[in-house]
Amino acid sequence: MKRIVNARGKDVFITFVRYFLAIVFVMFFIFPYYWTITISLKTRAQALDPSTFIFKPTLENYIYVFTAWNLGKYLFNSIIVSISTVFLSIILSLPAAYSLARFNFKGKETVAFWMLSLRMLPAMCVVIPLYVIFSLVNLLDTHIVLIIAYLTFNVPFSVWLLRDFISSIPLEIEEAALIDGCSRFSALMRVMLPLLSPGLAVTAIFCFIQSWNEFALALFLTGTEAKTLPPALTFFMTSVGVKWGELAAISSIVTIPVIIFAWLTQKYLIRGLTFGAVRGAH
Amino acid sequence: MYQKEKPLLFLLPSLTVLVLVVIFPTVFLYYSSFFRWGLGAWHDRAFVGLYNYYFVLTDRFFYNSLIITLAYMFMCVTLEFLFGLVIAMTIAKIRVRAVVISLLLIPMIIAPAAAGLIWSLMLNYTYGVIPYILKKLIGFSPAFLGPDYAFLSTVLVDVWMWTPFVALVILAGMEALPREPFEAAQLDGASSWQIFQHITIPLLKPLLIFIILLRSIDALKTFDTIYVLTGGGPGQATEVLSLRIFKTGFFWGGYEMGKASVIAIFLILLSTLLVSTFINIFRRLIRV
Amino acid sequence: MQKGEKLKNSFAFDKKLSRRKAISTAGKVAVAAIVSGTIAGICGYYAGSQAQAIPTRVVEKTVEKTTTIEKTTTIPGAISTVTRTVTSTVTASPTIVTPEAEWKPWAEEIKRKYGGTKIVCAMAATVATEALEKMIKEFTSITGIEPIFDTVADVYLEEKILTAPDKYDVLMVDFFWIPTFVAKGIVVDLKPWLEDPMRTPEWFDYEDIHPAYRGSCKFGDFIASIPIAGESRIITYRRDLMEKYGQEYPRNLEELHELASFFHKREPELYGWVQRQNPPLALSGFMEHALYEIGDGFWDPRTYKILISTPDSIKALEYYVSMCDLGPPGHEAMGWEESASTFMAGHAALGSHTTAVAPWIEDPEKSRVAGKVEYRPPPPGPKGWFCAVAGWSLALSAKAPEDKRAASWAFITWMASKLKSKEYILKGGVVTRLSNFEDPELSVRYPYFKGIKECLDGAYNLIRMANAGYKTTWIPQEPLFGDIYGRVTPIIGMAVAHQLSPEEACNEAAKEIERIFKEAGRI
């Protein structure tokens, strides 16, 4: 504290500017979310009137959304699909990440690059073939179809992230285990995994958030049985008009779990966001 | 010791899955682009050879979408980059940084569809809070979702969602920089601005290029927010390629999935082109 | 920047994440998950047990007044003038009389044969569906049949039905989809069902449904569905403004345009014309207001000659675009609700709305102009007087198992019958029957019924001409119309947004229609 007070005038001014700008930025980024919550607590008429800043909050939108629109089912679907796909992705990506990090073989960089490039596959491109294929095997509108479809972006992403985390663990630890007589695989399980748990956490968190928020694939590949939360938002965009109150309520339900989740795990989130970028760039 | 192991065995599970879930559908996409078929009527398909390609390449709406997609990508990435840089510089040294960062996470974490919807209410000329405030402050407000400004509104929403991400990554990069050049420069008496210009930016260059690449790829893919915000825009004002695919194949159209497949193929090619260009720039930069 | 600062201020970007912290965080996450899971479970349980009970959002008011109404109606462009005098006394809520004797034998027979059947209905989220939901309980108690409503937003219903038609027994079909559905064999021809007195009781009265609606649900001789919620487009005028400025009601489309321009921006925040135009449905607006009355239509049904790019049709599009320009800012993105809200807030002198929102305009709790509005059908244009008609209907799914068909038909018969129609309307349903239009009690409660009926008479004009082969019906009876609509509507949207000139737009539209016909081998 003393530093700021005693510093030269110029420094105080810059610091003040920094804080002021920071507040402005934060308000800009948070405001829409604050607005979502307030709209969800307003009645229908109030939601449409932008001038009502002070009002009596009501839970009618939330109740309506749960009773009349079967939201419990969509919430359940979202949870099942997100958790399952995260599990599956990690199980599938771990060996690949390990081999890309530890082994040296011909074409390694090509494979790595190819996996990274899968990230650029737009959902709309993938949805057409997936739709046809799954309709032929009659698996549309089930949980399985989404779990598999989400592998499209979760596996490359996990491989990429896990590869970085594995590389950051020193080789010596593994070599010590190998010298002690472990096989490659058991070295992986007994020695690496515990050390890797923060990395696994980061990957799991990211995959979960991405899967939870995913919209395009869920919209097209599911009907009413396995629909997850984000496409349920569109039910309220009728051609008559949008039911803003209910929509805001669902938006809150879709986003609040993720926000709480992210707040609890933010260190991991930030680590994951930046780790991949900072390392990947170097 | 390593040679005994079989690296491919480790790779196999994920490679198999990816081949099934990505390669196979992509091949299917190419295959289906030679047919005239409709949603739910794959068995009804009719072979038309290259007709779909001919159609798409002579379709004015396709080129319109192409231009809008590229314009969207350039504007979003540029703005996010500049603002992200500014934000990173601003909050780099304040003490409540942890709180600020955790608050800034919110736009990225919200489902893009939910974010798009709330922006569409906020920008709505009749019901929205932003035109309301503008009208109170300066007497009039542009129609944000009308044909003149819808495109800028979609850019606004994307910038709102992803600038924190850019800022965060730049911040991380700044923290990871070595101390010595900065200390040396300070000893030499350089001003903050000079330090910034000649040391920070060059050292951050690889990271900055990387983040620009990442955002560009994601900007090309955008579907959720635009779909929910304008549905393609009044007229064709905000119809990026993803939306064009959607409108061609999925909405009201009966037998246009072949054409939708063609547009999807072009989108993938565009992304690939972009990535390769960037990788080349990247490699050249690293060498220098 | 001092040396020691770095480690303290660095925000964990490079710090190693310790295992213990990871476990404690995992613990926190697990606790949060369990708590929220419990809450979600409770909500889900609550939702499940309340699945059928839809909380109503309709405020019911009892009308207590005695009124004598004398109305003389003149239908412009009609062959004769119709004068109607209606006197009615209303003291309390309109009476709903469904004499048990009429339906009891039928119900008992149904219960005996099909009691206990569950039928799945694919429904769209509309006010009509909400009204029907309120009537389910009674239906189940007297027939033993349980309808299960699978309700989605209307824009997704078509896709849903097309991808899984065998899952549903009863389909709610938008008039627009009927040509496509009939061509794909998704709906059952209801003609034999209607003509069989064993299956269709007398109190159903098919002929009582307005002919414009009935005609829209047919495809040639094939009766595809029973109209349950029809709508037309009605023009609303601000009576107070008309009287203030001494304006007269327009007798044709030209005068309508002049009137709208007169009011446009005459007062602050007042615009001339408001209607819904939201992008996916831009073509509907054009069809409703100008294409048939000024222009020549899409194509000639006899020769498949494309008519949308004739000079008259181009004039029609110019007219339509200039009318849209008289709207408030942001009009290109407005849906029904928004355009109605703009009118209800008093910002527009004239408006074109679906008849389904008329109740809102008259609701003093929602609308600032309630009681000050005149409802009239759109005036005729140079080519004739053709009003729009659209709506929802109930159909039997052809792909569903046949044993449920009779139960499904019982459902449709009951819900759409003349017997239950009054109750249906009072519960929020949409009027479709001549007997309801002429019911004195309902006319007092819903003063816009008269206007709606006139619109439908106008709509019937076009249907009559189509039956005679001169023109396509308002929704052309062509299975490819869905594709055509999808390709042409963005073009019209671009014209309205001034991204294309009307002439360019019409030519583009003509090219698209030609291409679609060619690809399908039609020409």
PDB file of N, CA and C in Angstrom, chain B residues 36 39 51 55 59-61 97-98 101 124-127 143 145-147 168 171-172 175-176 179 183 186 227 233-237 244 248 251-256 259, chain C residues 1 3 6 9-11 13-14 156 158-159 176-177 184 279-280 329-330 332-334 337-338 341-342 482-483 485-487 490-491 493-494 497 499-500 508 515 519-520:
ATOM      1  N   ARG B  36     -27.944 -35.619 -55.466  1.00  0.00           N
ATOM      2  CA  ARG B  36     -29.019 -34.707 -55.117  1.00  0.00           C
ATOM      3  C   ARG B  36     -29.886 -35.460 -54.113  1.00  0.00           C
ATOM      4  N   LEU B  39     -32.835 -34.246 -46.677  1.00  0.00           N
ATOM      5  CA  LEU B  39     -32.770 -34.675 -45.288  1.00  0.00           C
ATOM      6  C   LEU B  39     -33.724 -35.840 -45.045  1.00  0.00           C
ATOM      7  N   TYR B  51     -22.717 -31.480 -60.817  1.00  0.00           N
ATOM      8  CA  TYR B  51     -23.698 -30.406 -60.909  1.00  0.00           C
ATOM      9  C   TYR B  51     -23.728 -29.542 -59.667  1.00  0.00           C
ATOM     10  N   PHE B  55     -23.219 -25.583 -59.434  1.00  0.00           N
ATOM     11  CA  PHE B  55     -24.224 -24.702 -58.858  1.00  0.00           C
ATOM     12  C   PHE B  55     -23.611 -23.791 -57.803  1.00  0.00           C
ATOM     13  N   ASP B  59     -23.171 -19.608 -57.664  1.00  0.00           N
ATOM     14  CA  ASP B  59     -24.253 -19.086 -56.825  1.00  0.00           C
ATOM     15  C   ASP B  59     -23.791 -17.800 -56.158  1.00  0.00           C
ATOM     16  N   ARG B  60     -24.491 -16.724 -56.414  1.00  0.00           N
ATOM     17  CA  ARG B  60     -24.072 -15.453 -55.840  1.00  0.00           C
ATOM     18  C   ARG B  60     -24.133 -15.470 -54.334  1.00  0.00           C
ATOM     19  N   PHE B  61     -25.056 -16.274 -53.786  1.00  0.00           N
ATOM     20  CA  PHE B  61     -25.176 -16.316 -52.330  1.00  0.00           C
ATOM     21  C   PHE B  61     -23.974 -16.986 -51.701  1.00  0.00           C
ATOM     22  N   ARG B  97      -5.850  -8.514  -9.485  1.00  0.00           N
ATOM     23  CA  ARG B  97      -5.866  -9.194 -10.758  1.00  0.00           C
ATOM     24  C   ARG B  97      -6.596 -10.524 -10.712  1.00  0.00           C
ATOM     25  N   ALA B  98      -6.435 -11.245  -9.619  1.00  0.00           N
ATOM     26  CA  ALA B  98      -7.045 -12.577  -9.537  1.00  0.00           C
ATOM     27  C   ALA B  98      -8.552 -12.476  -9.688  1.00  0.00           C
ATOM     28  N   ILE B 101      -9.488 -11.495 -13.231  1.00  0.00           N
ATOM     29  CA  ILE B 101      -9.372 -12.598 -14.185  1.00  0.00           C
ATOM     30  C   ILE B 101     -10.524 -13.587 -14.027  1.00  0.00           C
ATOM     31  N   ASN B 124     -32.100  -5.484 -29.191  1.00  0.00           N
ATOM     32  CA  ASN B 124     -33.375  -5.384 -29.867  1.00  0.00           C
ATOM     33  C   ASN B 124     -33.903  -3.959 -29.807  1.00  0.00           C
ATOM     34  N   TYR B 125     -34.302  -3.436 -30.941  1.00  0.00           N
ATOM     35  CA  TYR B 125     -34.662  -2.025 -30.991  1.00  0.00           C
ATOM     36  C   TYR B 125     -35.880  -1.707 -30.125  1.00  0.00           C
ATOM     37  N   THR B 126     -36.826  -2.652 -30.080  1.00  0.00           N
ATOM     38  CA  THR B 126     -38.047  -2.356 -29.329  1.00  0.00           C
ATOM     39  C   THR B 126     -37.902  -2.673 -27.850  1.00  0.00           C
ATOM     40  N   TYR B 127     -37.293  -3.793 -27.543  1.00  0.00           N
ATOM     41  CA  TYR B 127     -37.273  -4.219 -26.151  1.00  0.00           C
ATOM     42  C   TYR B 127     -35.932  -4.069 -25.477  1.00  0.00           C
ATOM     43  N   ALA B 143     -30.458   0.829 -35.410  1.00  0.00           N
ATOM     44  CA  ALA B 143     -31.141  -0.465 -35.322  1.00  0.00           C
ATOM     45  C   ALA B 143     -30.074  -1.534 -35.411  1.00  0.00           C
ATOM     46  N   LEU B 145     -29.905  -4.675 -35.102  1.00  0.00           N
ATOM     47  CA  LEU B 145     -30.097  -5.932 -35.812  1.00  0.00           C
ATOM     48  C   LEU B 145     -30.752  -5.709 -37.163  1.00  0.00           C
ATOM     49  N   GLY B 146     -30.749  -4.475 -37.610  1.00  0.00           N
ATOM     50  CA  GLY B 146     -31.261  -4.195 -38.934  1.00  0.00           C
ATOM     51  C   GLY B 146     -30.193  -4.456 -39.975  1.00  0.00           C
ATOM     52  N   PRO B 147     -30.530  -4.335 -41.252  1.00  0.00           N
ATOM     53  CA  PRO B 147     -29.579  -4.738 -42.297  1.00  0.00           C
ATOM     54  C   PRO B 147     -28.282  -3.952 -42.302  1.00  0.00           C
ATOM     55  N   LEU B 168      -6.147 -13.090 -21.579  1.00  0.00           N
ATOM     56  CA  LEU B 168      -5.593 -14.030 -20.609  1.00  0.00           C
ATOM     57  C   LEU B 168      -4.341 -14.698 -21.143  1.00  0.00           C
ATOM     58  N   LEU B 171      -1.538 -12.305 -21.234  1.00  0.00           N
ATOM     59  CA  LEU B 171      -1.073 -12.084 -19.865  1.00  0.00           C
ATOM     60  C   LEU B 171      -0.151 -13.212 -19.420  1.00  0.00           C
ATOM     61  N   ALA B 172      -0.583 -14.435 -19.709  1.00  0.00           N
ATOM     62  CA  ALA B 172       0.248 -15.589 -19.350  1.00  0.00           C
ATOM     63  C   ALA B 172       1.588 -15.524 -20.056  1.00  0.00           C
ATOM     64  N   GLU B 175       3.863 -13.075 -18.451  1.00  0.00           N
ATOM     65  CA  GLU B 175       4.432 -13.531 -17.197  1.00  0.00           C
ATOM     66  C   GLU B 175       5.561 -14.516 -17.428  1.00  0.00           C
ATOM     67  N   ALA B 176       5.482 -15.238 -18.523  1.00  0.00           N
ATOM     68  CA  ALA B 176       6.485 -16.270 -18.755  1.00  0.00           C
ATOM     69  C   ALA B 176       7.749 -15.719 -19.379  1.00  0.00           C
ATOM     70  N   ARG B 179      13.168 -12.209 -17.330  1.00  0.00           N
ATOM     71  CA  ARG B 179      13.266 -10.888 -16.696  1.00  0.00           C
ATOM     72  C   ARG B 179      14.406 -10.047 -17.229  1.00  0.00           C
ATOM     73  N   GLU B 183      15.049  -5.854 -17.286  1.00  0.00           N
ATOM     74  CA  GLU B 183      15.889  -5.189 -16.289  1.00  0.00           C
ATOM     75  C   GLU B 183      16.992  -4.417 -16.987  1.00  0.00           C
ATOM     76  N   GLN B 186      15.640  -1.269 -18.381  1.00  0.00           N
ATOM     77  CA  GLN B 186      15.366  -0.257 -17.361  1.00  0.00           C
ATOM     78  C   GLN B 186      16.646   0.401 -16.891  1.00  0.00           C
ATOM     79  N   TYR B 227     -26.357 -17.735 -35.495  1.00  0.00           N
ATOM     80  CA  TYR B 227     -27.655 -18.370 -35.707  1.00  0.00           C
ATOM     81  C   TYR B 227     -28.694 -17.818 -34.762  1.00  0.00           C
ATOM     82  N   GLY B 233     -29.201 -12.968 -40.622  1.00  0.00           N
ATOM     83  CA  GLY B 233     -29.246 -11.528 -40.835  1.00  0.00           C
ATOM     84  C   GLY B 233     -30.389 -11.078 -41.697  1.00  0.00           C
ATOM     85  N   PRO B 234     -30.796  -9.865 -41.562  1.00  0.00           N
ATOM     86  CA  PRO B 234     -31.811  -9.359 -42.479  1.00  0.00           C
ATOM     87  C   PRO B 234     -31.284  -9.455 -43.895  1.00  0.00           C
ATOM     88  N   GLY B 235     -32.013 -10.068 -44.755  1.00  0.00           N
ATOM     89  CA  GLY B 235     -31.477 -10.348 -46.075  1.00  0.00           C
ATOM     90  C   GLY B 235     -30.372 -11.367 -45.916  1.00  0.00           C
ATOM     91  N   GLN B 236     -29.201 -11.039 -46.390  1.00  0.00           N
ATOM     92  CA  GLN B 236     -28.082 -11.968 -46.255  1.00  0.00           C
ATOM     93  C   GLN B 236     -26.963 -11.340 -45.459  1.00  0.00           C
ATOM     94  N   ALA B 237     -27.287 -10.358 -44.664  1.00  0.00           N
ATOM     95  CA  ALA B 237     -26.238  -9.508 -44.110  1.00  0.00           C
ATOM     96  C   ALA B 237     -25.243 -10.233 -43.228  1.00  0.00           C
ATOM     97  N   ARG B 244     -24.820 -20.687 -44.126  1.00  0.00           N
ATOM     98  CA  ARG B 244     -25.237 -20.982 -45.484  1.00  0.00           C
ATOM     99  C   ARG B 244     -25.454 -22.486 -45.624  1.00  0.00           C
ATOM    100  N   THR B 248     -29.036 -24.038 -46.568  1.00  0.00           N
ATOM    101  CA  THR B 248     -29.165 -24.823 -47.781  1.00  0.00           C
ATOM    102  C   THR B 248     -29.722 -26.193 -47.466  1.00  0.00           C
ATOM    103  N   PHE B 251     -32.982 -26.116 -43.581  1.00  0.00           N
ATOM    104  CA  PHE B 251     -34.118 -25.279 -43.239  1.00  0.00           C
ATOM    105  C   PHE B 251     -34.992 -25.076 -44.454  1.00  0.00           C
ATOM    106  N   TRP B 252     -36.152 -25.660 -44.436  1.00  0.00           N
ATOM    107  CA  TRP B 252     -37.107 -25.484 -45.514  1.00  0.00           C
ATOM    108  C   TRP B 252     -36.660 -26.110 -46.830  1.00  0.00           C
ATOM    109  N   GLY B 253     -35.441 -26.475 -46.939  1.00  0.00           N
ATOM    110  CA  GLY B 253     -35.004 -26.991 -48.235  1.00  0.00           C
ATOM    111  C   GLY B 253     -35.315 -28.464 -48.326  1.00  0.00           C
ATOM    112  N   GLY B 254     -35.679 -28.947 -49.435  1.00  0.00           N
ATOM    113  CA  GLY B 254     -36.035 -30.345 -49.568  1.00  0.00           C
ATOM    114  C   GLY B 254     -34.885 -31.206 -50.020  1.00  0.00           C
ATOM    115  N   TYR B 255     -34.281 -30.841 -51.111  1.00  0.00           N
ATOM    116  CA  TYR B 255     -33.319 -31.752 -51.716  1.00  0.00           C
ATOM    117  C   TYR B 255     -31.982 -31.108 -51.932  1.00  0.00           C
ATOM    118  N   GLU B 256     -31.582 -30.276 -51.020  1.00  0.00           N
ATOM    119  CA  GLU B 256     -30.384 -29.509 -51.289  1.00  0.00           C
ATOM    120  C   GLU B 256     -29.198 -29.959 -50.470  1.00  0.00           C
ATOM    121  N   LYS B 259     -25.798 -29.855 -52.192  1.00  0.00           N
ATOM    122  CA  LYS B 259     -25.167 -28.541 -52.294  1.00  0.00           C
ATOM    123  C   LYS B 259     -24.603 -28.114 -50.951  1.00  0.00           C
TER     124      LYS B 259
ATOM    125  N   MET C   1       9.563  -2.131 -11.734  1.00  0.00           N
ATOM    126  CA  MET C   1       9.328  -3.540 -11.450  1.00  0.00           C
ATOM    127  C   MET C   1      10.521  -4.091 -10.689  1.00  0.00           C
ATOM    128  N   LYS C   3      12.704  -6.990  -8.443  1.00  0.00           N
ATOM    129  CA  LYS C   3      12.950  -8.412  -8.661  1.00  0.00           C
ATOM    130  C   LYS C   3      12.005  -9.294  -7.857  1.00  0.00           C
ATOM    131  N   LYS C   6       8.100 -10.532  -8.791  1.00  0.00           N
ATOM    132  CA  LYS C   6       7.601 -11.470  -9.778  1.00  0.00           C
ATOM    133  C   LYS C   6       6.911 -12.662  -9.138  1.00  0.00           C
ATOM    134  N   ASN C   9       3.465 -11.810  -7.449  1.00  0.00           N
ATOM    135  CA  ASN C   9       2.327 -11.391  -8.250  1.00  0.00           C
ATOM    136  C   ASN C   9       1.962 -12.373  -9.349  1.00  0.00           C
ATOM    137  N   SER C  10       2.902 -13.242  -9.645  1.00  0.00           N
ATOM    138  CA  SER C  10       2.609 -14.152 -10.761  1.00  0.00           C
ATOM    139  C   SER C  10       1.373 -14.978 -10.447  1.00  0.00           C
ATOM    140  N   PHE C  11       0.478 -14.980 -11.336  1.00  0.00           N
ATOM    141  CA  PHE C  11      -0.801 -15.621 -11.049  1.00  0.00           C
ATOM    142  C   PHE C  11      -0.789 -17.089 -11.460  1.00  0.00           C
ATOM    143  N   PHE C  13       0.645 -18.867 -13.239  1.00  0.00           N
ATOM    144  CA  PHE C  13       0.759 -19.326 -14.618  1.00  0.00           C
ATOM    145  C   PHE C  13       1.791 -20.414 -14.756  1.00  0.00           C
ATOM    146  N   ASP C  14       2.863 -20.241 -13.992  1.00  0.00           N
ATOM    147  CA  ASP C  14       3.904 -21.247 -14.135  1.00  0.00           C
ATOM    148  C   ASP C  14       4.059 -22.125 -12.916  1.00  0.00           C
ATOM    149  N   TYR C 156     -39.568 -26.102 -35.767  1.00  0.00           N
ATOM    150  CA  TYR C 156     -38.870 -27.382 -35.770  1.00  0.00           C
ATOM    151  C   TYR C 156     -39.806 -28.555 -35.973  1.00  0.00           C
ATOM    152  N   GLU C 158     -41.827 -29.397 -38.389  1.00  0.00           N
ATOM    153  CA  GLU C 158     -41.827 -30.077 -39.679  1.00  0.00           C
ATOM    154  C   GLU C 158     -40.680 -31.069 -39.778  1.00  0.00           C
ATOM    155  N   GLU C 159     -39.499 -30.594 -39.402  1.00  0.00           N
ATOM    156  CA  GLU C 159     -38.331 -31.459 -39.472  1.00  0.00           C
ATOM    157  C   GLU C 159     -38.530 -32.677 -38.590  1.00  0.00           C
ATOM    158  N   PHE C 176     -48.999 -24.816 -44.728  1.00  0.00           N
ATOM    159  CA  PHE C 176     -47.924 -24.735 -45.704  1.00  0.00           C
ATOM    160  C   PHE C 176     -47.331 -26.088 -46.055  1.00  0.00           C
ATOM    161  N   TRP C 177     -47.409 -27.027 -45.091  1.00  0.00           N
ATOM    162  CA  TRP C 177     -46.696 -28.276 -45.339  1.00  0.00           C
ATOM    163  C   TRP C 177     -47.550 -29.300 -46.062  1.00  0.00           C
ATOM    164  N   LYS C 184     -45.455 -36.964 -49.874  1.00  0.00           N
ATOM    165  CA  LYS C 184     -44.592 -37.962 -49.251  1.00  0.00           C
ATOM    166  C   LYS C 184     -45.393 -39.060 -48.557  1.00  0.00           C
ATOM    167  N   PRO C 279     -36.714 -12.772 -40.991  1.00  0.00           N
ATOM    168  CA  PRO C 279     -36.042 -13.299 -42.173  1.00  0.00           C
ATOM    169  C   PRO C 279     -36.551 -14.632 -42.709  1.00  0.00           C
ATOM    170  N   PRO C 280     -36.755 -15.661 -41.914  1.00  0.00           N
ATOM    171  CA  PRO C 280     -37.157 -16.908 -42.571  1.00  0.00           C
ATOM    172  C   PRO C 280     -38.518 -16.823 -43.233  1.00  0.00           C
ATOM    173  N   PRO C 329     -37.620   1.588 -37.254  1.00  0.00           N
ATOM    174  CA  PRO C 329     -36.285   1.023 -37.447  1.00  0.00           C
ATOM    175  C   PRO C 329     -36.237  -0.391 -36.866  1.00  0.00           C
ATOM    176  N   GLY C 330     -35.499  -1.219 -37.541  1.00  0.00           N
ATOM    177  CA  GLY C 330     -35.400  -2.591 -37.058  1.00  0.00           C
ATOM    178  C   GLY C 330     -36.550  -3.468 -37.501  1.00  0.00           C
ATOM    179  N   GLU C 332     -36.984  -5.040 -40.156  1.00  0.00           N
ATOM    180  CA  GLU C 332     -36.648  -6.228 -40.934  1.00  0.00           C
ATOM    181  C   GLU C 332     -36.513  -7.454 -40.066  1.00  0.00           C
ATOM    182  N   ALA C 333     -36.262  -7.243 -38.774  1.00  0.00           N
ATOM    183  CA  ALA C 333     -36.021  -8.396 -37.915  1.00  0.00           C
ATOM    184  C   ALA C 333     -37.211  -8.700 -37.023  1.00  0.00           C
ATOM    185  N   MET C 334     -38.331  -8.037 -37.268  1.00  0.00           N
ATOM    186  CA  MET C 334     -39.450  -8.191 -36.344  1.00  0.00           C
ATOM    187  C   MET C 334     -40.255  -9.445 -36.576  1.00  0.00           C
ATOM    188  N   GLU C 337     -44.709 -11.053 -32.545  1.00  0.00           N
ATOM    189  CA  GLU C 337     -44.905 -10.442 -31.236  1.00  0.00           C
ATOM    190  C   GLU C 337     -44.347  -9.029 -31.213  1.00  0.00           C
ATOM    191  N   GLU C 338     -43.181  -8.873 -31.841  1.00  0.00           N
ATOM    192  CA  GLU C 338     -42.558  -7.565 -31.774  1.00  0.00           C
ATOM    193  C   GLU C 338     -43.352  -6.539 -32.559  1.00  0.00           C
ATOM    194  N   SER C 341     -46.304  -5.745 -30.593  1.00  0.00           N
ATOM    195  CA  SER C 341     -45.977  -4.895 -29.436  1.00  0.00           C
ATOM    196  C   SER C 341     -45.769  -3.462 -29.853  1.00  0.00           C
ATOM    197  N   THR C 342     -45.120  -3.276 -31.004  1.00  0.00           N
ATOM    198  CA  THR C 342     -44.904  -1.914 -31.477  1.00  0.00           C
ATOM    199  C   THR C 342     -46.235  -1.226 -31.713  1.00  0.00           C
ATOM    200  N   GLY C 482     -42.207 -26.280 -50.712  1.00  0.00           N
ATOM    201  CA  GLY C 482     -41.322 -26.077 -49.564  1.00  0.00           C
ATOM    202  C   GLY C 482     -39.935 -25.656 -50.017  1.00  0.00           C
ATOM    203  N   ASP C 483     -39.405 -26.350 -51.015  1.00  0.00           N
ATOM    204  CA  ASP C 483     -38.080 -25.985 -51.519  1.00  0.00           C
ATOM    205  C   ASP C 483     -38.089 -24.590 -52.112  1.00  0.00           C
ATOM    206  N   TYR C 485     -40.072 -22.146 -51.494  1.00  0.00           N
ATOM    207  CA  TYR C 485     -40.159 -21.157 -50.424  1.00  0.00           C
ATOM    208  C   TYR C 485     -38.792 -20.906 -49.823  1.00  0.00           C
ATOM    209  N   GLY C 486     -38.079 -22.006 -49.535  1.00  0.00           N
ATOM    210  CA  GLY C 486     -36.779 -21.864 -48.888  1.00  0.00           C
ATOM    211  C   GLY C 486     -35.780 -21.112 -49.734  1.00  0.00           C
ATOM    212  N   ARG C 487     -35.873 -21.262 -51.059  1.00  0.00           N
ATOM    213  CA  ARG C 487     -34.915 -20.559 -51.906  1.00  0.00           C
ATOM    214  C   ARG C 487     -35.331 -19.128 -52.175  1.00  0.00           C
ATOM    215  N   PRO C 490     -35.118 -15.901 -48.864  1.00  0.00           N
ATOM    216  CA  PRO C 490     -34.005 -14.972 -48.614  1.00  0.00           C
ATOM    217  C   PRO C 490     -33.895 -13.895 -49.682  1.00  0.00           C
ATOM    218  N   ILE C 491     -34.312 -14.213 -50.896  1.00  0.00           N
ATOM    219  CA  ILE C 491     -34.234 -13.211 -51.958  1.00  0.00           C
ATOM    220  C   ILE C 491     -35.169 -12.059 -51.647  1.00  0.00           C
ATOM    221  N   GLY C 493     -36.190 -11.302 -48.739  1.00  0.00           N
ATOM    222  CA  GLY C 493     -35.614 -10.613 -47.586  1.00  0.00           C
ATOM    223  C   GLY C 493     -34.559  -9.608 -48.012  1.00  0.00           C
ATOM    224  N   MET C 494     -33.765  -9.970 -48.993  1.00  0.00           N
ATOM    225  CA  MET C 494     -32.740  -9.035 -49.458  1.00  0.00           C
ATOM    226  C   MET C 494     -33.364  -7.825 -50.125  1.00  0.00           C
ATOM    227  N   ALA C 497     -34.476  -5.552 -47.443  1.00  0.00           N
ATOM    228  CA  ALA C 497     -33.341  -4.910 -46.788  1.00  0.00           C
ATOM    229  C   ALA C 497     -32.570  -4.038 -47.759  1.00  0.00           C
ATOM    230  N   GLN C 499     -30.899  -4.803 -50.304  1.00  0.00           N
ATOM    231  CA  GLN C 499     -29.642  -5.328 -50.809  1.00  0.00           C
ATOM    232  C   GLN C 499     -29.781  -5.727 -52.274  1.00  0.00           C
ATOM    233  N   LEU C 500     -31.032  -5.803 -52.707  1.00  0.00           N
ATOM    234  CA  LEU C 500     -31.306  -6.084 -54.119  1.00  0.00           C
ATOM    235  C   LEU C 500     -32.446  -5.168 -54.533  1.00  0.00           C
ATOM    236  N   GLU C 508     -34.232 -13.037 -59.876  1.00  0.00           N
ATOM    237  CA  GLU C 508     -33.542 -14.104 -59.148  1.00  0.00           C
ATOM    238  C   GLU C 508     -34.533 -15.166 -58.701  1.00  0.00           C
ATOM    239  N   ARG C 515     -35.141 -23.247 -61.794  1.00  0.00           N
ATOM    240  CA  ARG C 515     -34.113 -24.255 -61.536  1.00  0.00           C
ATOM    241  C   ARG C 515     -34.686 -25.425 -60.761  1.00  0.00           C
ATOM    242  N   GLU C 519     -34.771 -29.204 -62.051  1.00  0.00           N
ATOM    243  CA  GLU C 519     -34.077 -30.295 -61.372  1.00  0.00           C
ATOM    244  C   GLU C 519     -35.016 -31.437 -61.033  1.00  0.00           C
ATOM    245  N   ALA C 520     -36.277 -31.068 -60.806  1.00  0.00           N
ATOM    246  CA  ALA C 520     -37.231 -32.116 -60.455  1.00  0.00           C
ATOM    247  C   ALA C 520     -37.881 -32.705 -61.691  1.00  0.00           C
TER     248      ALA C 520
END
